[in-house]
Short mmCIF file of C-alpha atoms in Angstrom, two decimals:
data_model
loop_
_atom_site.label_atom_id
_atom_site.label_comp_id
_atom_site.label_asym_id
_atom_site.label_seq_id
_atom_site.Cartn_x
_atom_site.Cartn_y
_atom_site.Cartn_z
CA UNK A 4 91.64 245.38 78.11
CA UNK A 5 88.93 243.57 79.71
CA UNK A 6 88.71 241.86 82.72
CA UNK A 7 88.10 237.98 80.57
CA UNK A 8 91.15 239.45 78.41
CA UNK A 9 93.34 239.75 81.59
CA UNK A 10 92.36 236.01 82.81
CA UNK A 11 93.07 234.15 79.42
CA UNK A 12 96.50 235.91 79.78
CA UNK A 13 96.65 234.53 83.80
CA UNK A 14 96.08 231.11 82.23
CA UNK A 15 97.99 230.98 79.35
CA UNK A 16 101.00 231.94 81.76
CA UNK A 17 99.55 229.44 84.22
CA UNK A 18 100.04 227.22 81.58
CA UNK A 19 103.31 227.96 80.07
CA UNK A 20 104.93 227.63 83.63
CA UNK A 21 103.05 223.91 84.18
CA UNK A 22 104.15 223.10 80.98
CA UNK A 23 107.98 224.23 81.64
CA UNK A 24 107.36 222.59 85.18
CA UNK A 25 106.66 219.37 83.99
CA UNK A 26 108.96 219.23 81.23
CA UNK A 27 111.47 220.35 83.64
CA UNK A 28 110.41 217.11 85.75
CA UNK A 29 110.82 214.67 82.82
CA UNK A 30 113.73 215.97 81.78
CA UNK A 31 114.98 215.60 85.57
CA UNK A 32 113.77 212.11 85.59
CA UNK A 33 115.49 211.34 82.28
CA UNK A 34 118.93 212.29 83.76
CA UNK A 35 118.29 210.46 86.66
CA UNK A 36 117.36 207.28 84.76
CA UNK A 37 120.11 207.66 82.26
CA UNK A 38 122.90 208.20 85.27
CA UNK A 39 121.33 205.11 86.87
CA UNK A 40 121.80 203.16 83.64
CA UNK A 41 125.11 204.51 82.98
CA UNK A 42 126.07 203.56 86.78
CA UNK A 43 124.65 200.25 85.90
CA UNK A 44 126.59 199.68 83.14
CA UNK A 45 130.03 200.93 84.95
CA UNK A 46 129.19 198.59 88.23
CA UNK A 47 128.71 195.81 85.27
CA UNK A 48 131.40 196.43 83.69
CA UNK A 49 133.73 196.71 87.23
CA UNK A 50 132.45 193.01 88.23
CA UNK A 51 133.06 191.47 84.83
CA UNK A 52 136.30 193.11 85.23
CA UNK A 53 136.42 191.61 88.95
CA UNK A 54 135.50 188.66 87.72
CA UNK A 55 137.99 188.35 84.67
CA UNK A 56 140.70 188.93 87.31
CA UNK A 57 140.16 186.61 89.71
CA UNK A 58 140.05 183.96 86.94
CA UNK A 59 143.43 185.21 85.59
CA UNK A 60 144.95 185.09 89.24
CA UNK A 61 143.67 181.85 89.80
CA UNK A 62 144.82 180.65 86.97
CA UNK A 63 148.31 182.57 87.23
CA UNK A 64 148.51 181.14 90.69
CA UNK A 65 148.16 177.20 89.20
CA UNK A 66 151.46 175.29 88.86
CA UNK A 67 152.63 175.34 84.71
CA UNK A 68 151.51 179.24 85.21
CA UNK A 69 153.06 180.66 88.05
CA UNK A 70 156.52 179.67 87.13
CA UNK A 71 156.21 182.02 84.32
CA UNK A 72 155.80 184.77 86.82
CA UNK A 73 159.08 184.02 88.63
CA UNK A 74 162.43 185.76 87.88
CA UNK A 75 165.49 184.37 89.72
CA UNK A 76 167.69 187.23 90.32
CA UNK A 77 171.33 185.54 90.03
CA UNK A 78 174.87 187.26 90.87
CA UNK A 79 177.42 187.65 88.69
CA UNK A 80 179.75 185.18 89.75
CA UNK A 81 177.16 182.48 89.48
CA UNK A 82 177.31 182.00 86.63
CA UNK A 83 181.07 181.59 86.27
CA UNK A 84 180.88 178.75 88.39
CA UNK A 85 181.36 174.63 86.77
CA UNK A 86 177.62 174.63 87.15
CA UNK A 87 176.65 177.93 86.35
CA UNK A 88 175.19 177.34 82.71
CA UNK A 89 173.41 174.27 84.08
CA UNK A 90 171.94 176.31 86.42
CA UNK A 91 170.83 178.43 83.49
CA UNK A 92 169.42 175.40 81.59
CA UNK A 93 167.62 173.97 84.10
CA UNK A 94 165.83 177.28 84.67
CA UNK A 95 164.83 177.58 80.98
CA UNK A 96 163.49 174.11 81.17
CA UNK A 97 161.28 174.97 84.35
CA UNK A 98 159.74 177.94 82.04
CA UNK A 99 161.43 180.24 85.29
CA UNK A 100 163.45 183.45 83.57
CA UNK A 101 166.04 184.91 84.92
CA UNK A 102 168.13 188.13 85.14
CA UNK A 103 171.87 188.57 85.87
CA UNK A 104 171.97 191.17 87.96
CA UNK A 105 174.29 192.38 91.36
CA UNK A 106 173.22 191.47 94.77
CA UNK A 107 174.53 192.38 98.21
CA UNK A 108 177.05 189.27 98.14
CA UNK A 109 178.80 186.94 95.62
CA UNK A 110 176.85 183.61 95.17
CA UNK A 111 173.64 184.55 95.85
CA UNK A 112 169.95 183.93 94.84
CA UNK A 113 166.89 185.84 94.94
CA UNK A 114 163.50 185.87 93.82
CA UNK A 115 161.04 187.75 91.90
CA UNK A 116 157.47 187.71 91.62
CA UNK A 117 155.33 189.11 88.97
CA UNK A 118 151.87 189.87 90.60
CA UNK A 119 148.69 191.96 89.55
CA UNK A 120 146.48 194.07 91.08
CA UNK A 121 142.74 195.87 90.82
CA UNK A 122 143.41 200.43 91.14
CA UNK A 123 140.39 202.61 90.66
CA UNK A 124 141.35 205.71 88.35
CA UNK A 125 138.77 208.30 87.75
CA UNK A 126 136.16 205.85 89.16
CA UNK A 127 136.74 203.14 86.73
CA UNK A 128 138.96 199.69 87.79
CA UNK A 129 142.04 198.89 86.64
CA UNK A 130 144.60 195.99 86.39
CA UNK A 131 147.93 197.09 87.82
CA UNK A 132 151.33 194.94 87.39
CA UNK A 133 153.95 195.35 90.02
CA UNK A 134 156.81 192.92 91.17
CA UNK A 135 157.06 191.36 94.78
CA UNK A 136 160.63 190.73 96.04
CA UNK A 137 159.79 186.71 97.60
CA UNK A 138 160.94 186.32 100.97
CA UNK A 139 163.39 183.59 100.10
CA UNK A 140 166.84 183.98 99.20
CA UNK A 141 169.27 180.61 98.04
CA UNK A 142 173.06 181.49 98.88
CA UNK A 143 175.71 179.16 97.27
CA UNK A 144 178.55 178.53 99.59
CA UNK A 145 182.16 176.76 98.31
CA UNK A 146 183.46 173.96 100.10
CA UNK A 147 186.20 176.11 100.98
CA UNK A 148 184.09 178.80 103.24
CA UNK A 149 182.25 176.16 104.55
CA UNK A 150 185.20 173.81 106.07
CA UNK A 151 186.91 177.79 107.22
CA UNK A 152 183.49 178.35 108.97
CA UNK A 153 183.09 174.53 110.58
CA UNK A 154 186.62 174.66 111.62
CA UNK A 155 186.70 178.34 113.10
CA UNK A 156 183.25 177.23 114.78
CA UNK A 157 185.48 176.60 118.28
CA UNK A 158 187.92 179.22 117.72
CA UNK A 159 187.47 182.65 119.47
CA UNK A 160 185.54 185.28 117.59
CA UNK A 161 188.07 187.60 116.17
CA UNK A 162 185.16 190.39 115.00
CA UNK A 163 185.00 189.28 111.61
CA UNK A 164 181.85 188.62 110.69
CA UNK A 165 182.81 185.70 108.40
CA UNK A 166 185.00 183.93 111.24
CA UNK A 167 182.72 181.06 112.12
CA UNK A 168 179.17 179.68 110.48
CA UNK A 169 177.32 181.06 113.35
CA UNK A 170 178.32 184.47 112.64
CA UNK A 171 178.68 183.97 108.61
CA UNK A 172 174.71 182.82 108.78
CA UNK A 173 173.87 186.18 111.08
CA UNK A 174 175.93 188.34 108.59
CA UNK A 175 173.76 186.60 105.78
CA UNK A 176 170.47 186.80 107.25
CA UNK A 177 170.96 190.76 107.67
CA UNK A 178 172.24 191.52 104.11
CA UNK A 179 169.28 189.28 102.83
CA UNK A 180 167.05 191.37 105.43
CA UNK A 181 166.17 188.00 107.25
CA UNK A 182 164.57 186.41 104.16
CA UNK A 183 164.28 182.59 104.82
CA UNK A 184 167.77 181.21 103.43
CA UNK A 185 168.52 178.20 102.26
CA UNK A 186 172.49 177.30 101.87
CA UNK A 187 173.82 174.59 98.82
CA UNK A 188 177.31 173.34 99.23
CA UNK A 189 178.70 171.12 96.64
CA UNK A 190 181.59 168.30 97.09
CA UNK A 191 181.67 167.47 101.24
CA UNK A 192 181.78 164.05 100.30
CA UNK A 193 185.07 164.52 98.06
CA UNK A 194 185.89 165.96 101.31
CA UNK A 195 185.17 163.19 103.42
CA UNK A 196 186.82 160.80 100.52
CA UNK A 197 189.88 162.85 100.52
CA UNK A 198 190.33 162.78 104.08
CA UNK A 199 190.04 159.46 104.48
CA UNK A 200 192.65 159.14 101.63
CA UNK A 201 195.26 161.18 103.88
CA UNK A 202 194.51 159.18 107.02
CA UNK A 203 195.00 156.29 105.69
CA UNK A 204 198.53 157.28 103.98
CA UNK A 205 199.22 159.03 106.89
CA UNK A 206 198.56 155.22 108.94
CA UNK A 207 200.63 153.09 106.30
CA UNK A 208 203.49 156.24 106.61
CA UNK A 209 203.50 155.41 110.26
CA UNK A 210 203.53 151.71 110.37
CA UNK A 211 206.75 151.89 107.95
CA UNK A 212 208.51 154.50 110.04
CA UNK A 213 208.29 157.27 107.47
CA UNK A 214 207.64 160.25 109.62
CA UNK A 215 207.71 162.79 106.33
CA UNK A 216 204.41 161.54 105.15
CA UNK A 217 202.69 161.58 108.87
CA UNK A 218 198.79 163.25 108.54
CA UNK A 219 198.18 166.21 110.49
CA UNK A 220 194.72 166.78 111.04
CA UNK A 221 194.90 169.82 113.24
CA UNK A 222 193.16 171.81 110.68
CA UNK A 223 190.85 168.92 109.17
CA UNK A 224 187.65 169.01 109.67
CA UNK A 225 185.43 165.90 111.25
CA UNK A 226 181.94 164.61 110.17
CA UNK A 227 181.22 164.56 113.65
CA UNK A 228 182.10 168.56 114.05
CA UNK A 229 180.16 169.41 110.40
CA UNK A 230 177.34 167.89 111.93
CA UNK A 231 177.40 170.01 115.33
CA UNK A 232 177.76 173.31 112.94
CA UNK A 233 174.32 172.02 111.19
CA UNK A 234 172.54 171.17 114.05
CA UNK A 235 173.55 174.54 115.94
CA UNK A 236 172.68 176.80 112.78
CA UNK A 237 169.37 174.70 112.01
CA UNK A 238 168.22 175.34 115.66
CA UNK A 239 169.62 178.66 115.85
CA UNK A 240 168.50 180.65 112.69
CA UNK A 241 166.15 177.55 110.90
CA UNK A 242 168.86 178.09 107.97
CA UNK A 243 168.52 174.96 105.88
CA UNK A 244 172.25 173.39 104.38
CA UNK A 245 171.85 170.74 101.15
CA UNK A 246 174.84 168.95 100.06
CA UNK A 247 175.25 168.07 96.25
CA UNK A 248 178.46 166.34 94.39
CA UNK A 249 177.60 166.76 90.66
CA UNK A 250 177.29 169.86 88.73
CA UNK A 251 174.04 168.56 87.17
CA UNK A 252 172.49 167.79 90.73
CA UNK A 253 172.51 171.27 92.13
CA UNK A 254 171.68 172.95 89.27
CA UNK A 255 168.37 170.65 88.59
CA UNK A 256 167.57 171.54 93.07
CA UNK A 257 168.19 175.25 92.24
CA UNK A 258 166.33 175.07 89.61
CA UNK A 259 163.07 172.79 91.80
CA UNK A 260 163.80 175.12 94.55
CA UNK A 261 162.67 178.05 92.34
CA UNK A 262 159.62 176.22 90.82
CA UNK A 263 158.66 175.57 94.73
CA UNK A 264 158.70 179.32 95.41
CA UNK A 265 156.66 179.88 92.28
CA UNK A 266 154.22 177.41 93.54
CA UNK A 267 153.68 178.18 96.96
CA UNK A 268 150.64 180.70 96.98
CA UNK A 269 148.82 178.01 95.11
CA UNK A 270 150.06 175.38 97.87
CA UNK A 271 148.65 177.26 100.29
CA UNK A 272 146.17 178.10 99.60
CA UNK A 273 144.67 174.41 98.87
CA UNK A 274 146.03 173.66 102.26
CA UNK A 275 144.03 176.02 104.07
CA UNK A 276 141.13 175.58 102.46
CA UNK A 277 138.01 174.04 104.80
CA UNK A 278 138.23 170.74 104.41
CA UNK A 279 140.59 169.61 101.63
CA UNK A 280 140.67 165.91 102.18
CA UNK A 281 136.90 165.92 101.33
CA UNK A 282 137.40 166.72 97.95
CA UNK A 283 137.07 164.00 95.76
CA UNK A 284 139.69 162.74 93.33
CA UNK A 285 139.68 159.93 90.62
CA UNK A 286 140.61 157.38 93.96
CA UNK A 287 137.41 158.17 95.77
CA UNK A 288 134.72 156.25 96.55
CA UNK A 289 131.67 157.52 96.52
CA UNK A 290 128.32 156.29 98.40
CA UNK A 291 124.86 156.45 96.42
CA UNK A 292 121.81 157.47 98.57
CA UNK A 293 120.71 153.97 97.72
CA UNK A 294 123.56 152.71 99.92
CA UNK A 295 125.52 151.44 97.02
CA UNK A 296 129.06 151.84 97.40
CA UNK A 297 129.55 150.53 101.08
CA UNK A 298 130.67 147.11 100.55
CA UNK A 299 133.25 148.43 97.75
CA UNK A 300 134.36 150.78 100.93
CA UNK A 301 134.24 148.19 103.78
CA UNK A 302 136.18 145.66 101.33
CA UNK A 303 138.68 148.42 101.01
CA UNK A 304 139.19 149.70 104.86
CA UNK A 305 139.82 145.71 105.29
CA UNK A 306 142.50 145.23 102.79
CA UNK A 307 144.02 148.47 104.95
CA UNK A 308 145.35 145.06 107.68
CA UNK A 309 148.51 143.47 107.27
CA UNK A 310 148.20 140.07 105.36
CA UNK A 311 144.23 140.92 104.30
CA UNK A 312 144.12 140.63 100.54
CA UNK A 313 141.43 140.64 98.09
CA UNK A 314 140.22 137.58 98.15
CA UNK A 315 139.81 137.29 102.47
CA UNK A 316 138.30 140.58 102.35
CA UNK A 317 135.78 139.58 99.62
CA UNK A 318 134.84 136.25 101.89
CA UNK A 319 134.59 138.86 105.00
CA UNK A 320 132.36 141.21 103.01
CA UNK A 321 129.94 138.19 101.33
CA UNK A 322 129.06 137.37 104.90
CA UNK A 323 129.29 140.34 106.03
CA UNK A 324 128.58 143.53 103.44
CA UNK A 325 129.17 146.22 106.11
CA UNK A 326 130.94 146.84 109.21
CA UNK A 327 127.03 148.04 111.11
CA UNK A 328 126.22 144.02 110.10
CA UNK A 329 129.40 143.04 111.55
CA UNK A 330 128.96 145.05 114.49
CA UNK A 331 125.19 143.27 115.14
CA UNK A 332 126.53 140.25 114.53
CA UNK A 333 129.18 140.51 117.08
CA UNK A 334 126.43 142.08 119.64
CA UNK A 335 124.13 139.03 119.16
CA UNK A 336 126.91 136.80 120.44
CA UNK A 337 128.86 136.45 123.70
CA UNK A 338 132.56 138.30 123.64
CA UNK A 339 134.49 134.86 123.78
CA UNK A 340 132.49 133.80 121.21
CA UNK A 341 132.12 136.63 118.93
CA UNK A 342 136.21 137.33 118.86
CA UNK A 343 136.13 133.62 116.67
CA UNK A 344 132.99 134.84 114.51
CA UNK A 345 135.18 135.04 111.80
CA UNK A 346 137.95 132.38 111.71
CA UNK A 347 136.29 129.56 109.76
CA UNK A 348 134.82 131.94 107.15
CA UNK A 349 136.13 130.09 104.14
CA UNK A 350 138.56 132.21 101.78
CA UNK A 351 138.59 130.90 98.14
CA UNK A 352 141.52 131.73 95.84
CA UNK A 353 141.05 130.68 91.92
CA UNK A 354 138.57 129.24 90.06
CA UNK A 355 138.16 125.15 88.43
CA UNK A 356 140.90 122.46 89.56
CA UNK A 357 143.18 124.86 90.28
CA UNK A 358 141.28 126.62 93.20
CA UNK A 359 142.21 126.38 96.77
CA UNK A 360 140.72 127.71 100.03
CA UNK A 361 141.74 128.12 103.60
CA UNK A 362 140.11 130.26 106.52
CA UNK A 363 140.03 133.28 107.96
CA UNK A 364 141.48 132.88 110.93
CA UNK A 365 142.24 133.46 114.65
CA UNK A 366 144.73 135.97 114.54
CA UNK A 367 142.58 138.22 112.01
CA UNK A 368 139.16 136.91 113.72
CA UNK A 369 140.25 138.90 116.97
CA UNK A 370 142.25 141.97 115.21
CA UNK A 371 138.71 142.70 113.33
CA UNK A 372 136.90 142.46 116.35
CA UNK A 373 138.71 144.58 118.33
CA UNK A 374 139.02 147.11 115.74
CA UNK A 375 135.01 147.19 115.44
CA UNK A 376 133.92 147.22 119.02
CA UNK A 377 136.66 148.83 120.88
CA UNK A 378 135.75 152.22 122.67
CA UNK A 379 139.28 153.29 123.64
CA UNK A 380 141.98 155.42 121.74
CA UNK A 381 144.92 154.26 123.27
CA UNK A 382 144.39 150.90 121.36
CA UNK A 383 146.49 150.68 118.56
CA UNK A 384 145.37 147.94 115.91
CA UNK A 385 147.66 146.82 112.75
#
C-alpha cells in the first residue's frame, strides 16, 4: 500500500468520526431543544392548571357557592326534636347538606368543609379534595338543663361536670376540642310567662288566706340570676347563648348560622384586603380629571347635617360649588363676619305660584363654618 493510499484512509476515518461527531452534536441539541419544549409545555400546562384553580376557589369561596361546600354534621337526637325537620328544611333551602351522624354529645352541631387543593405527582399538578372539620360547633341546650345549670350556678360543686353552666360550658368546650360554641335555647320566655303566672296565683292565694296554693320559688329561677350566668360565661369562655320561642325561628338561625360559617373565608378575606372602602360600588361618586363631579360630592357631604336637604344644599353649592371656594371665601372675610357668610343665602323650594323661599340661616351659617375651618379633633360637629 502506498504512502497516498494510507492518507486517503487517515481522512476518510478523519471524516467518518467528524461526521459521527457532529451528528452526535445535533442529535444532542435536538434532545435538549425537545426537553426544553416539552418542559415548556408541562410549566404551561401547570399555570393554566394554577390558574383554573384559583378561579374555581375564588369562585367556590363566593356566597351562593360556598354553601354548597358545607355539611352540617347533626346528632341523632336532633332531629327528634319539635323542630328537628325544620331544621332539616331550612338547610335544604340554604343549598347546605347535611349528614346524620353521632357526635361526642346529644344535641350537637358541627361543621364540614369541602376544600381543594394543588399535589404534584410524578412532577405533574394535581387537584386534591379533602374535608376541613370548621372550628365552630352549635350545641342545642333544653330549657330544662339550662334553668338546672342557672340554678345550681350558686350551689357547691358536687364534681359533676354538668352541675352548674360554668362547668357544663368547660365540659363542652373540651369534648368540642375548644371549637368556638355557640349555645340556642328555646322557650325562656314561656319560662318567664309561667313564672309570673305562679307568682301571681301564689299572691291572690295569699291575700284570700289559702295557704295550699302559696308559690315557692326556692327552686325558680330569676331573670336577674339568668342574666349573671350569661354575663359570667360570655366573659369567661366568649360562649355565645341565643334565645328562640318558635320552632320555625331556631331552625331558620341554625340554618343562617351555617350559611355564615360557609361564608366566612370569603368575608375575610374582603375585609382584609388593602383598602376595601376604596372600591367603588353603584353609590359612588366618582371625580373626572376635568373636576366634574365635585359639586355632586360637596352637595352630598352637606345633606350629611341635620335639617340640610336638597334644596339648601343646592342654594349652598350655586354660590358656592366647592368646599376650597368656601374655604377662600371665608379667608377673605373677618371670623365674625365670615361665621354669617351664609345665613341670607336664599333657599328656593318649588317652582311657579306655588314656590316659596326662606334662608339659610344662623344656626347652619356657623355649623358650616366651623366644620370647614376648624383645625382641632376634639370638635365634634352634627
Amino acid at each position: 500500500m502506498s504512502v497516498l493510499d494510507e492518507k486517503n484512509i487517515y481522512m476518510d476515518n478523519d471524516s467518518l468520526e467528524n461526521d459521527r461527531n457532529r451528528k452526535y452534536k445535533l442529535d444532542t441539541v435536538k434532545e435538549a431543544k425537545k426537553k426544553e419544549r416539552e418542559e415548556k409545555k408541562l410549566k404551561k400546562q401547570q399555570d393554566q392548571l394554577k390558574r383554573q384553580y384559583e378561579r374555581e376557589v375564588r369562585k367556590q369561596t363566593k356566597p351562593g357557592e360556598c354553601q354548597k361546600l358545607l355539611t352540617a354534621l347533626i346528632e341523632p337526637s336532633v332531629i327528634k326534636l319539635s323542630y328537628g325537620p325544620g331544621i332539616l328544611d331550612s338547610l335544604t333551602k340554604q343549598s347546605i347538606k347535611y349528614d346524620i351522624q353521632e357526635q361526642p354529645i346529644a344535641g350537637l352541631i358541627t361543621f364540614v368543609r369541602q376544600i381543594s387543593s394543588l399535589k404534584q405527582i410524578d412532577g405533574k399538578l394535581d387537584t386534591d379534595l379533602s374535608e376541613q372539620l370548621e372550628k365552630n360547633a352549635l350545641y342545642l341546650m333544653s330549657l330544662e338543663e339550662f334553668l338546672n345549670c342557672v340554678s345550681a350556678n350558686n350551689k357547691p360543686i358536687e364534681g359533676s361536670p354538668q352541675c352548674n353552666l360554668s362547668r357544663r360550658i368547660l365540659y363542652l368546650n373540651e369534648i368540642t376540642r375548644h371549637r368556638q360554641l355557640t349555645v340556642f335555647v328555646k322557650g325562656l320566655d314561656d319560662h318567664y310567662r309561667d313564672q309570673r303566672r305562679k307568682e301571681n296565683k301564689a299572691y291572690k292565694a295569699k291575700c284570700q288566706g289559702n295557704r295550699k296554693n302559696e308559690y315557692n320559688s326556692t327552686f325558680q329561677v330569676t331573670k336577674n340570676e339568668i342574666d349573671q350566668a350569661l354575663i359570667e360565661i360570655q366573659i369567661k369562655f366568649n360562649v355565645i347563648f341565643r334565645f328562640f320561642e318558635k320552632d320555625a325561628d331556631i331552625a331558620t338561625a341554625i340554618a343562617h348560622y351555617a350559611k355564615a360559617i360557609a361564608e366566612y373565608p370569603f368575608k375575610k378575606q374582603r375585609m382584609e384586603s388593602n383598602f376595601s372602602f376604596h372600591a367603588e360600588s353603584s353609590g359612588s361618586l366618582r371625580v373626572a380629571d376635568d373636576g366634574s363631579g365635585v359639586s355632586h360630592i360637596w352637595k352630598n357631604q352637606l345633606q350629611q347635617f341635620k335639617n340640610v336637604s336638597t334644596d339648601v344644599a343646592n342654594a349652598i353649592v350655586s354660590h358656592y360649588p366647592t368646599p376650597s371656594n368656601l374655604l377662600q371665601a371665608y379667608e377673605r372675610v373677618p371670623i365674625t363676619e365670615a361665621q354669617h357668610l351664609l345665613q341670607n343665602i336664599e333657599v328656593r323650594r318649588g317652582a311657579g305660584l306655588v314656590s316659596t323661599s326662606r334662608k339659610v340661616g344662623k344656626e347652619l351659617s356657623k355649623k358650616l363654618h366651623t366644620f370647614i375651618t376648624s383645625q382641632s379633633d376634639n370638635i365634634i360637629v352634627q
